[in-house]
Short mmCIF file of C-alpha atoms (C1' of nucleotides) in Angstrom, two decimals:
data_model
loop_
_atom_site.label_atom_id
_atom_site.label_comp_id
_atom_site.label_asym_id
_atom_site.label_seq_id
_atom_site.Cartn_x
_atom_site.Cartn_y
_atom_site.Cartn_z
CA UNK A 1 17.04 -18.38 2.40
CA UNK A 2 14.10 -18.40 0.15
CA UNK A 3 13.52 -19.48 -3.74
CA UNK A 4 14.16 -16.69 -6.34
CA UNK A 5 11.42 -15.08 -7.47
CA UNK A 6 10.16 -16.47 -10.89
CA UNK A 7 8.10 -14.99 -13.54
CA UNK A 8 4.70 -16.02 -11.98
CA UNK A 9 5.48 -14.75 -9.17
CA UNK A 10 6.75 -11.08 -9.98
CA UNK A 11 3.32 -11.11 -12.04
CA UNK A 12 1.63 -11.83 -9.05
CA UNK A 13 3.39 -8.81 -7.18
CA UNK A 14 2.98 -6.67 -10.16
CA UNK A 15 -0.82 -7.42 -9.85
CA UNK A 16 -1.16 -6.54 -5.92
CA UNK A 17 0.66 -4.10 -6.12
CA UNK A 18 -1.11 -2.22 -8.18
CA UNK A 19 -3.95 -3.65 -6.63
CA UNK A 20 -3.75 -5.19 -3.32
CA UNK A 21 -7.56 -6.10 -2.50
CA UNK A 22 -7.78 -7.85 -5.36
CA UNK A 23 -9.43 -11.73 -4.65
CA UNK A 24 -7.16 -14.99 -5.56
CA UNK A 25 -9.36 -15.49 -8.36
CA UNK A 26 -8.62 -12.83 -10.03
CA UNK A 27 -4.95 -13.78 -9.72
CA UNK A 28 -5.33 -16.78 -10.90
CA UNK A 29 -6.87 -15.21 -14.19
CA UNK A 30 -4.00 -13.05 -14.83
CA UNK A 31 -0.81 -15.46 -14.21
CA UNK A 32 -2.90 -18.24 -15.26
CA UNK A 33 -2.83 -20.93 -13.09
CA UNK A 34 -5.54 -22.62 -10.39
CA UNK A 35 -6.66 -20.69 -7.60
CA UNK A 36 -4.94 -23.24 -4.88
CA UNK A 37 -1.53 -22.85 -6.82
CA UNK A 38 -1.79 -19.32 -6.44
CA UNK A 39 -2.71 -19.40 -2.92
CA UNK A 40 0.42 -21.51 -2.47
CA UNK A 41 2.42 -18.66 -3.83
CA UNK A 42 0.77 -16.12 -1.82
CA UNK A 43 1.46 -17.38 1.18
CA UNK A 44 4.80 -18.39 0.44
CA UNK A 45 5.85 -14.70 -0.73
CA UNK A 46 3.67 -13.38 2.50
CA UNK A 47 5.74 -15.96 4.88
CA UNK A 48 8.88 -15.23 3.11
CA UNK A 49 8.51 -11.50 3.79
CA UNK A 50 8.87 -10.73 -0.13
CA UNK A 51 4.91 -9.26 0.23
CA UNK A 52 5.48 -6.88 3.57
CA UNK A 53 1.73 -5.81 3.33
CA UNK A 54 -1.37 -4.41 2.09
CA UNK A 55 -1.74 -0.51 3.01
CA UNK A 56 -4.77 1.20 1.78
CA UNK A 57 -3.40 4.78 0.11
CA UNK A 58 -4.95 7.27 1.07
CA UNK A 59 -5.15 10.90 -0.59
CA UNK A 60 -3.32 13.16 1.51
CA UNK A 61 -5.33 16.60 0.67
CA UNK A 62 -8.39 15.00 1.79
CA UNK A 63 -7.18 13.50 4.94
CA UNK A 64 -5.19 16.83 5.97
CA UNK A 65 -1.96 16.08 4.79
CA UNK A 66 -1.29 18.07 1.32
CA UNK A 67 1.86 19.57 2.31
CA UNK A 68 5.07 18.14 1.90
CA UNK A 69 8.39 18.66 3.02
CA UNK A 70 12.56 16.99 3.04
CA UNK A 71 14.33 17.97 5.93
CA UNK A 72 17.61 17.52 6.44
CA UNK A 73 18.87 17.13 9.58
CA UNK A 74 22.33 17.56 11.62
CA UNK A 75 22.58 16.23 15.29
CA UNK A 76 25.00 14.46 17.09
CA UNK A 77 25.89 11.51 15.57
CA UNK A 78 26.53 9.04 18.50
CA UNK A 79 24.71 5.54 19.15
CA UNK A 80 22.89 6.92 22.08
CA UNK A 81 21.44 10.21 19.96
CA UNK A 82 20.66 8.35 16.96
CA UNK A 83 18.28 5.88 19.03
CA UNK A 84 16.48 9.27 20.92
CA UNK A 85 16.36 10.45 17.65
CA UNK A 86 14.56 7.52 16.10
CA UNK A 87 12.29 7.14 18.82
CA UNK A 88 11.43 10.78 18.81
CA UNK A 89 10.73 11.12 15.11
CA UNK A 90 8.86 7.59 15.23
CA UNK A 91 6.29 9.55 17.34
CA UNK A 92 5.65 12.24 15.34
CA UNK A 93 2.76 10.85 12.88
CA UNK A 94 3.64 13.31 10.17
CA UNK A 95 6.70 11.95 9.68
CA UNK A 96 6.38 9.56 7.10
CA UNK A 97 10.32 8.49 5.89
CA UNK A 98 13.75 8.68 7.65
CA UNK A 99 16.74 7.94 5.79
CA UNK A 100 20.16 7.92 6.95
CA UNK A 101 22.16 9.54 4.39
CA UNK A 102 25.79 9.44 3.28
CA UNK A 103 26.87 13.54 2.86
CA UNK A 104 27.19 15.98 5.89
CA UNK A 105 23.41 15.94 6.70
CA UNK A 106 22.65 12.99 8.81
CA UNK A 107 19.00 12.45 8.36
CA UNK A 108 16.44 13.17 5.26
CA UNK A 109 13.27 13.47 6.84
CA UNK A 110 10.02 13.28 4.39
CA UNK A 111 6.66 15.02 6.43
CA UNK A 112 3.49 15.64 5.24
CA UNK A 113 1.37 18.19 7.21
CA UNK A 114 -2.01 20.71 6.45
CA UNK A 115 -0.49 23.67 5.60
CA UNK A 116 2.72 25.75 5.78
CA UNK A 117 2.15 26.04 9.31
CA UNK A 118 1.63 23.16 10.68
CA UNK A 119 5.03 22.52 9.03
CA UNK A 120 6.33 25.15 11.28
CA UNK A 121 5.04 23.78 14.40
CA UNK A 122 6.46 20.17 13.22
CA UNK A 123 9.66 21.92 12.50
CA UNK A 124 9.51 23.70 15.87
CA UNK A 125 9.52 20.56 17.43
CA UNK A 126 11.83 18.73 15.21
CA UNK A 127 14.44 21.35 16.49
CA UNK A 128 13.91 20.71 19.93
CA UNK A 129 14.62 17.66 19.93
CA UNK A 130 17.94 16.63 21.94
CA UNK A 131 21.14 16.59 20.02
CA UNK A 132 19.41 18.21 17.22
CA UNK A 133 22.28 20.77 15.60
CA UNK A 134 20.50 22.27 12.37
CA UNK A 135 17.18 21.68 10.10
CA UNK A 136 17.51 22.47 6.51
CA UNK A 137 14.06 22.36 4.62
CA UNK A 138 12.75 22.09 1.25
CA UNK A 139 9.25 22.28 0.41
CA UNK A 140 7.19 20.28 -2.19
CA UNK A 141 5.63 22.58 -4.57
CA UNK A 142 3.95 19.81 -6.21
CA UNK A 143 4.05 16.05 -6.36
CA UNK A 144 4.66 15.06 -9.47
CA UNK A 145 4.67 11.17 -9.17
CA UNK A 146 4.87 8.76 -6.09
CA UNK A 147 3.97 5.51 -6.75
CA UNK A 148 5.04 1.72 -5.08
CA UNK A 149 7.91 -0.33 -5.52
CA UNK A 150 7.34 -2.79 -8.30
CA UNK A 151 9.57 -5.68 -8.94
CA UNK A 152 12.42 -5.80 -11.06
CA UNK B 1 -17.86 18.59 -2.51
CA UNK B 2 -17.77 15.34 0.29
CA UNK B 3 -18.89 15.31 3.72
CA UNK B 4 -16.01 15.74 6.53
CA UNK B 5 -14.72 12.38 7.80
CA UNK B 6 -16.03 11.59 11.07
CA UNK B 7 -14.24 9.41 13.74
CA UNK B 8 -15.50 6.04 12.00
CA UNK B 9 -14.45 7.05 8.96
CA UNK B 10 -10.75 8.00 10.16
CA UNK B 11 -11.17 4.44 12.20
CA UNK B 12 -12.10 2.56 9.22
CA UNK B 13 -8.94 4.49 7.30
CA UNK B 14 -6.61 3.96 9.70
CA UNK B 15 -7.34 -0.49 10.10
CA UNK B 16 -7.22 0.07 5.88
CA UNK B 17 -3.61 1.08 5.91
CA UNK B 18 -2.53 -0.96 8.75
CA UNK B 19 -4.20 -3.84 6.62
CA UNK B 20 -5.56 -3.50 3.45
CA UNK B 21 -7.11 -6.88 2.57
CA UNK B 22 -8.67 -7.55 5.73
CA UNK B 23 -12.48 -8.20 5.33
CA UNK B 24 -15.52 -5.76 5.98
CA UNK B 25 -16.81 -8.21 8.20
CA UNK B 26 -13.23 -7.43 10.57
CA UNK B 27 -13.70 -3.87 9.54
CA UNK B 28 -17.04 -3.91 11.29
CA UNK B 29 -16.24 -5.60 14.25
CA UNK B 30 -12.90 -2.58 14.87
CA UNK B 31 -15.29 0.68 14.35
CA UNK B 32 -18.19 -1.18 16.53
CA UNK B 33 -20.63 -0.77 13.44
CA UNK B 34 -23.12 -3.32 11.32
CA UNK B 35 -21.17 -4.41 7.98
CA UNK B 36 -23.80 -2.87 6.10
CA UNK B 37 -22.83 0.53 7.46
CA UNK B 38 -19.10 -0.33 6.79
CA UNK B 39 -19.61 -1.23 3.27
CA UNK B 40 -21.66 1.90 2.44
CA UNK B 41 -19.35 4.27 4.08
CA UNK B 42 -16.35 2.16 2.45
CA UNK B 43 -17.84 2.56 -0.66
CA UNK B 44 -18.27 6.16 -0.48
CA UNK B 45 -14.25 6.92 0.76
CA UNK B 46 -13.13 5.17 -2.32
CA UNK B 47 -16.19 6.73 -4.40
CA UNK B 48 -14.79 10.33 -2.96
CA UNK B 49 -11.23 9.33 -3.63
CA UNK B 50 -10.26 9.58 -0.07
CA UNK B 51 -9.03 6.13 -0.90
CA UNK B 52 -6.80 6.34 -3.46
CA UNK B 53 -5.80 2.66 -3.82
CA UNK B 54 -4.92 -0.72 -1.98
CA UNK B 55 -0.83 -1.33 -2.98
CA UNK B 56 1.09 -4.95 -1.27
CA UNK B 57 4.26 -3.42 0.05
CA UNK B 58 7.25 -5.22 -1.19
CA UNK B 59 10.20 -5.51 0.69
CA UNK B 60 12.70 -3.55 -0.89
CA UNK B 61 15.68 -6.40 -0.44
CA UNK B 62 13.95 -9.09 -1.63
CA UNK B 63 12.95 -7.42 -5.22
CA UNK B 64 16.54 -6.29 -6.21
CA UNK B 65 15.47 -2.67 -4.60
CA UNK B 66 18.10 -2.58 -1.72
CA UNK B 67 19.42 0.27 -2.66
CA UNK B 68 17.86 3.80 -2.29
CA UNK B 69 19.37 7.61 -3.08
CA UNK B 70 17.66 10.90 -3.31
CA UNK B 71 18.81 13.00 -6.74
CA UNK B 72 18.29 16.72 -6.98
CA UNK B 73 18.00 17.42 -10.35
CA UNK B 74 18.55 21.01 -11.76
CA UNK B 75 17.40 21.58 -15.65
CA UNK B 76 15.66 23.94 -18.07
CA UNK B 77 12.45 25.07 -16.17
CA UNK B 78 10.57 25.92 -19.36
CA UNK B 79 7.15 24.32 -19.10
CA UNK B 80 8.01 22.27 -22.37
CA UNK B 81 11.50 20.72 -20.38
CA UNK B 82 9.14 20.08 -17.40
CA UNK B 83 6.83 18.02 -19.74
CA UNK B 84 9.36 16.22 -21.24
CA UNK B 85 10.78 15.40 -17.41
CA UNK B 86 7.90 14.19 -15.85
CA UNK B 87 7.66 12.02 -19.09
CA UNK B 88 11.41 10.71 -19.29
CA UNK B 89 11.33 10.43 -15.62
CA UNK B 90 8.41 7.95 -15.54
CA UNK B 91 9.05 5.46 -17.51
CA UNK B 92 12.06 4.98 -15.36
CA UNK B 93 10.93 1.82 -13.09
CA UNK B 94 13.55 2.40 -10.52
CA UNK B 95 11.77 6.18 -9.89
CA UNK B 96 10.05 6.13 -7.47
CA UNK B 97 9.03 9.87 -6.18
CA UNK B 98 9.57 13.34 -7.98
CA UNK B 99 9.03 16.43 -6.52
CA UNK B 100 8.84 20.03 -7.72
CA UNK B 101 10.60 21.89 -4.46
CA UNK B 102 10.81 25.89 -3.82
CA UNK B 103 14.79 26.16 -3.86
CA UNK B 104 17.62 26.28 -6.26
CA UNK B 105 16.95 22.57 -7.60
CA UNK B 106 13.72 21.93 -9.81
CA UNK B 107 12.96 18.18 -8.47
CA UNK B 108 13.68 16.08 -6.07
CA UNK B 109 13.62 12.08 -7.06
CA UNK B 110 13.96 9.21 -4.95
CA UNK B 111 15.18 6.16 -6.75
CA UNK B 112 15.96 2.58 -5.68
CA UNK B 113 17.79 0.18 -7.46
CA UNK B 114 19.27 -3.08 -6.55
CA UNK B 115 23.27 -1.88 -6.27
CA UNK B 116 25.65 1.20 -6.64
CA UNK B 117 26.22 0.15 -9.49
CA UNK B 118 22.43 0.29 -11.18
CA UNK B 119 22.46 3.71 -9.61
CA UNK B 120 25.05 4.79 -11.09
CA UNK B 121 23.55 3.45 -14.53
CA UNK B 122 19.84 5.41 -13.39
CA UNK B 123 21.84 8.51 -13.53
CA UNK B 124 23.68 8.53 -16.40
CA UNK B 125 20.31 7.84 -18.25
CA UNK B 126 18.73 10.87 -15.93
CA UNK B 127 21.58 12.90 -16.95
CA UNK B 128 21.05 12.00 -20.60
CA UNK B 129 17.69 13.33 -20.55
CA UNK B 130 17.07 16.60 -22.52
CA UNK B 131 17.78 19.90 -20.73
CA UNK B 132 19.61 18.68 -17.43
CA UNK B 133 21.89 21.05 -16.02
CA UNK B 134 23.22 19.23 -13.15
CA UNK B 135 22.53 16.24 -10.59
CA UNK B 136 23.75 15.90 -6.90
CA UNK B 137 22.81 12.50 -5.43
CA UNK B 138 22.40 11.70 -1.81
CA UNK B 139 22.74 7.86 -1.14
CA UNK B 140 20.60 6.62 1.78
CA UNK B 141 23.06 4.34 4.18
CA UNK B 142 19.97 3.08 6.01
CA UNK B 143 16.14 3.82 6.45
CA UNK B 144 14.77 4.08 9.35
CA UNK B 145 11.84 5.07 8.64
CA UNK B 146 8.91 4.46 6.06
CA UNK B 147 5.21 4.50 6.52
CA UNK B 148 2.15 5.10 4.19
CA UNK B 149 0.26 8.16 4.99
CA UNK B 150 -2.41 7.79 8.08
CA UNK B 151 -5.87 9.93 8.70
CA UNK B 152 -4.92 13.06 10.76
"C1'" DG C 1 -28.38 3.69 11.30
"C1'" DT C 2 -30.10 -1.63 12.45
"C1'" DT C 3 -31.28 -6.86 11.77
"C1'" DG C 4 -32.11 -10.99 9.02
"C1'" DA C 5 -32.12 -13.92 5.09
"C1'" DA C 6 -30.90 -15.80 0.65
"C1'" DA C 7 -27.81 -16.28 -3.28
"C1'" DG C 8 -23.49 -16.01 -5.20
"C1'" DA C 9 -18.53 -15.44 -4.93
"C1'" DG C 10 -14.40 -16.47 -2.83
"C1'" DC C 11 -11.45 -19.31 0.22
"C1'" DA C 12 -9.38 -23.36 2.47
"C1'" DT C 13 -8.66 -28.18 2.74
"C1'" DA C 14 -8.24 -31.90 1.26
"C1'" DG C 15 -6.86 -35.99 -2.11
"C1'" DT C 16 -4.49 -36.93 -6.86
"C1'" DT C 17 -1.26 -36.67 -10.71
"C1'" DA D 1 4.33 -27.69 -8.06
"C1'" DA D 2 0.34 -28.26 -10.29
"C1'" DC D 3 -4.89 -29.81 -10.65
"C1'" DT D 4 -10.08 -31.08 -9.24
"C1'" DA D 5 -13.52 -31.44 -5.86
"C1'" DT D 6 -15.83 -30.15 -1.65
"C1'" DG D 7 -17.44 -27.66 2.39
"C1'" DC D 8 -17.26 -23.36 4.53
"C1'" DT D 9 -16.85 -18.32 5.06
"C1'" DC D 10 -17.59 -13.96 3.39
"C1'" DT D 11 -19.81 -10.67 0.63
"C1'" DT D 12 -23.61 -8.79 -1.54
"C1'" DT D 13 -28.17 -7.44 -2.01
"C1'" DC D 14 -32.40 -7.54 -0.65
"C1'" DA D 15 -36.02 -6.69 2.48
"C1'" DA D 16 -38.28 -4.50 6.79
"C1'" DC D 17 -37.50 -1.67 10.71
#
DNA sequence: GTTGAAAGAGCATAGTT
DNA sequence: AACTATGCTCTTTCAAC
């Protein structure tokens, strides 16, 4: 197991979090302390797995993507279907989250597509995919905030 | 208005949100281009806001996040209650998304919290906020599945 | 769009307290 | 776990093409 997190550190994530190019320097300013002390802690929350990443965010209406979507999905809930499943929704790139759910839907699906019709055509081939029993879909009218997970 | 993106540019966008802090120098060297070329036509996607932002990704476990439910919220859909929503709901740390859907409920949020039991403490505050009607929370037993938004 | 060069900023690796 | 000091890499900004 790995240290708790203290308060240098959770100012560190709050910092590259919000934002994640940022130089060690710059850390250093903000919690502080010497550049080498902060690289220490860098690496140690990258090699601990407590820092995942860096993902550039893009804006999805300018890379095609500004329509959104939850489906909820009902399939045959065996081992064997849930992997096919998986693997099947893995592959379509407009699928952005899958969450296995507690509730008589199995699967909340998050997509983000061009328009209403791609949506269709993603939907379309949601539904044919094997063991697949219903889709039940609510559209984003608007985003209204989506942001990272910060700590504590 | 901003030029289309080109295959570079989707090249360049795609290595930024596999890896976000990786150099222009790398950058060059994956889209086959001089860095001076990368750097201009990186500065212009974040210039043009097709990059919105470079965010570490935290892993939800290790920053007392292990915990995540969807909550359709139903409430007063005056444009004042929205206001006052999109307010109260924000300075809520453990919010994460809201969505305006088409359908019978107003927003859809997606919280995570570190237990059961913090959720259940996120929505008694949600439920305290002004002009609620009703909540119906979906916990998530497991994602599968989450990935920041790619080019096309 | 390219190359090349120079200056500054940032990073990594020590050795020390 | 923190600091200072040092060499090295990367970035940045020119120029000229």
């Amino acid at each position: 197991m790995s240290r708790p997190l203290d308060d240098t550190d959770r100012a560190m994530l709050r910092a590259l979090v919000a934002d994640g190019r940022q130089t060690v320097r710059a850390l250093a300013k903000v919690v502080g302390l010497s550049e080498p002390s902060v690289r220490d802690r860098l690496q140690r929350l990258e090699r601990d797995g407590v820092i995942e990443g860096y993902h550039a965010e893009l804006a999805p209406t300018e890379v095609e993507a500004g329509t959104a979507a939850f489906v909820a999905l009902r399939f045959d809930p065996s081992k064997q279907a849930k992997d096919a499943m998986n693997k099947a929704l893995t592959h379509e790139p407009c699928v952005l989250e899958v969450h296995e759910v507690a509730g008589e839907d199995c699967y909340l699906v998050k997509v983000r597509v061009s328009s209403t019709e791609a949506l269709a055509d993603t939907l379309d081939r949601i539904r044919a995919m094997p063991s697949v029993h219903s889709t039940n879909t609510t559209i984003v009218l608007r985003t209204i905030l989506e942001r990272p997970l910060l700590p504590r």
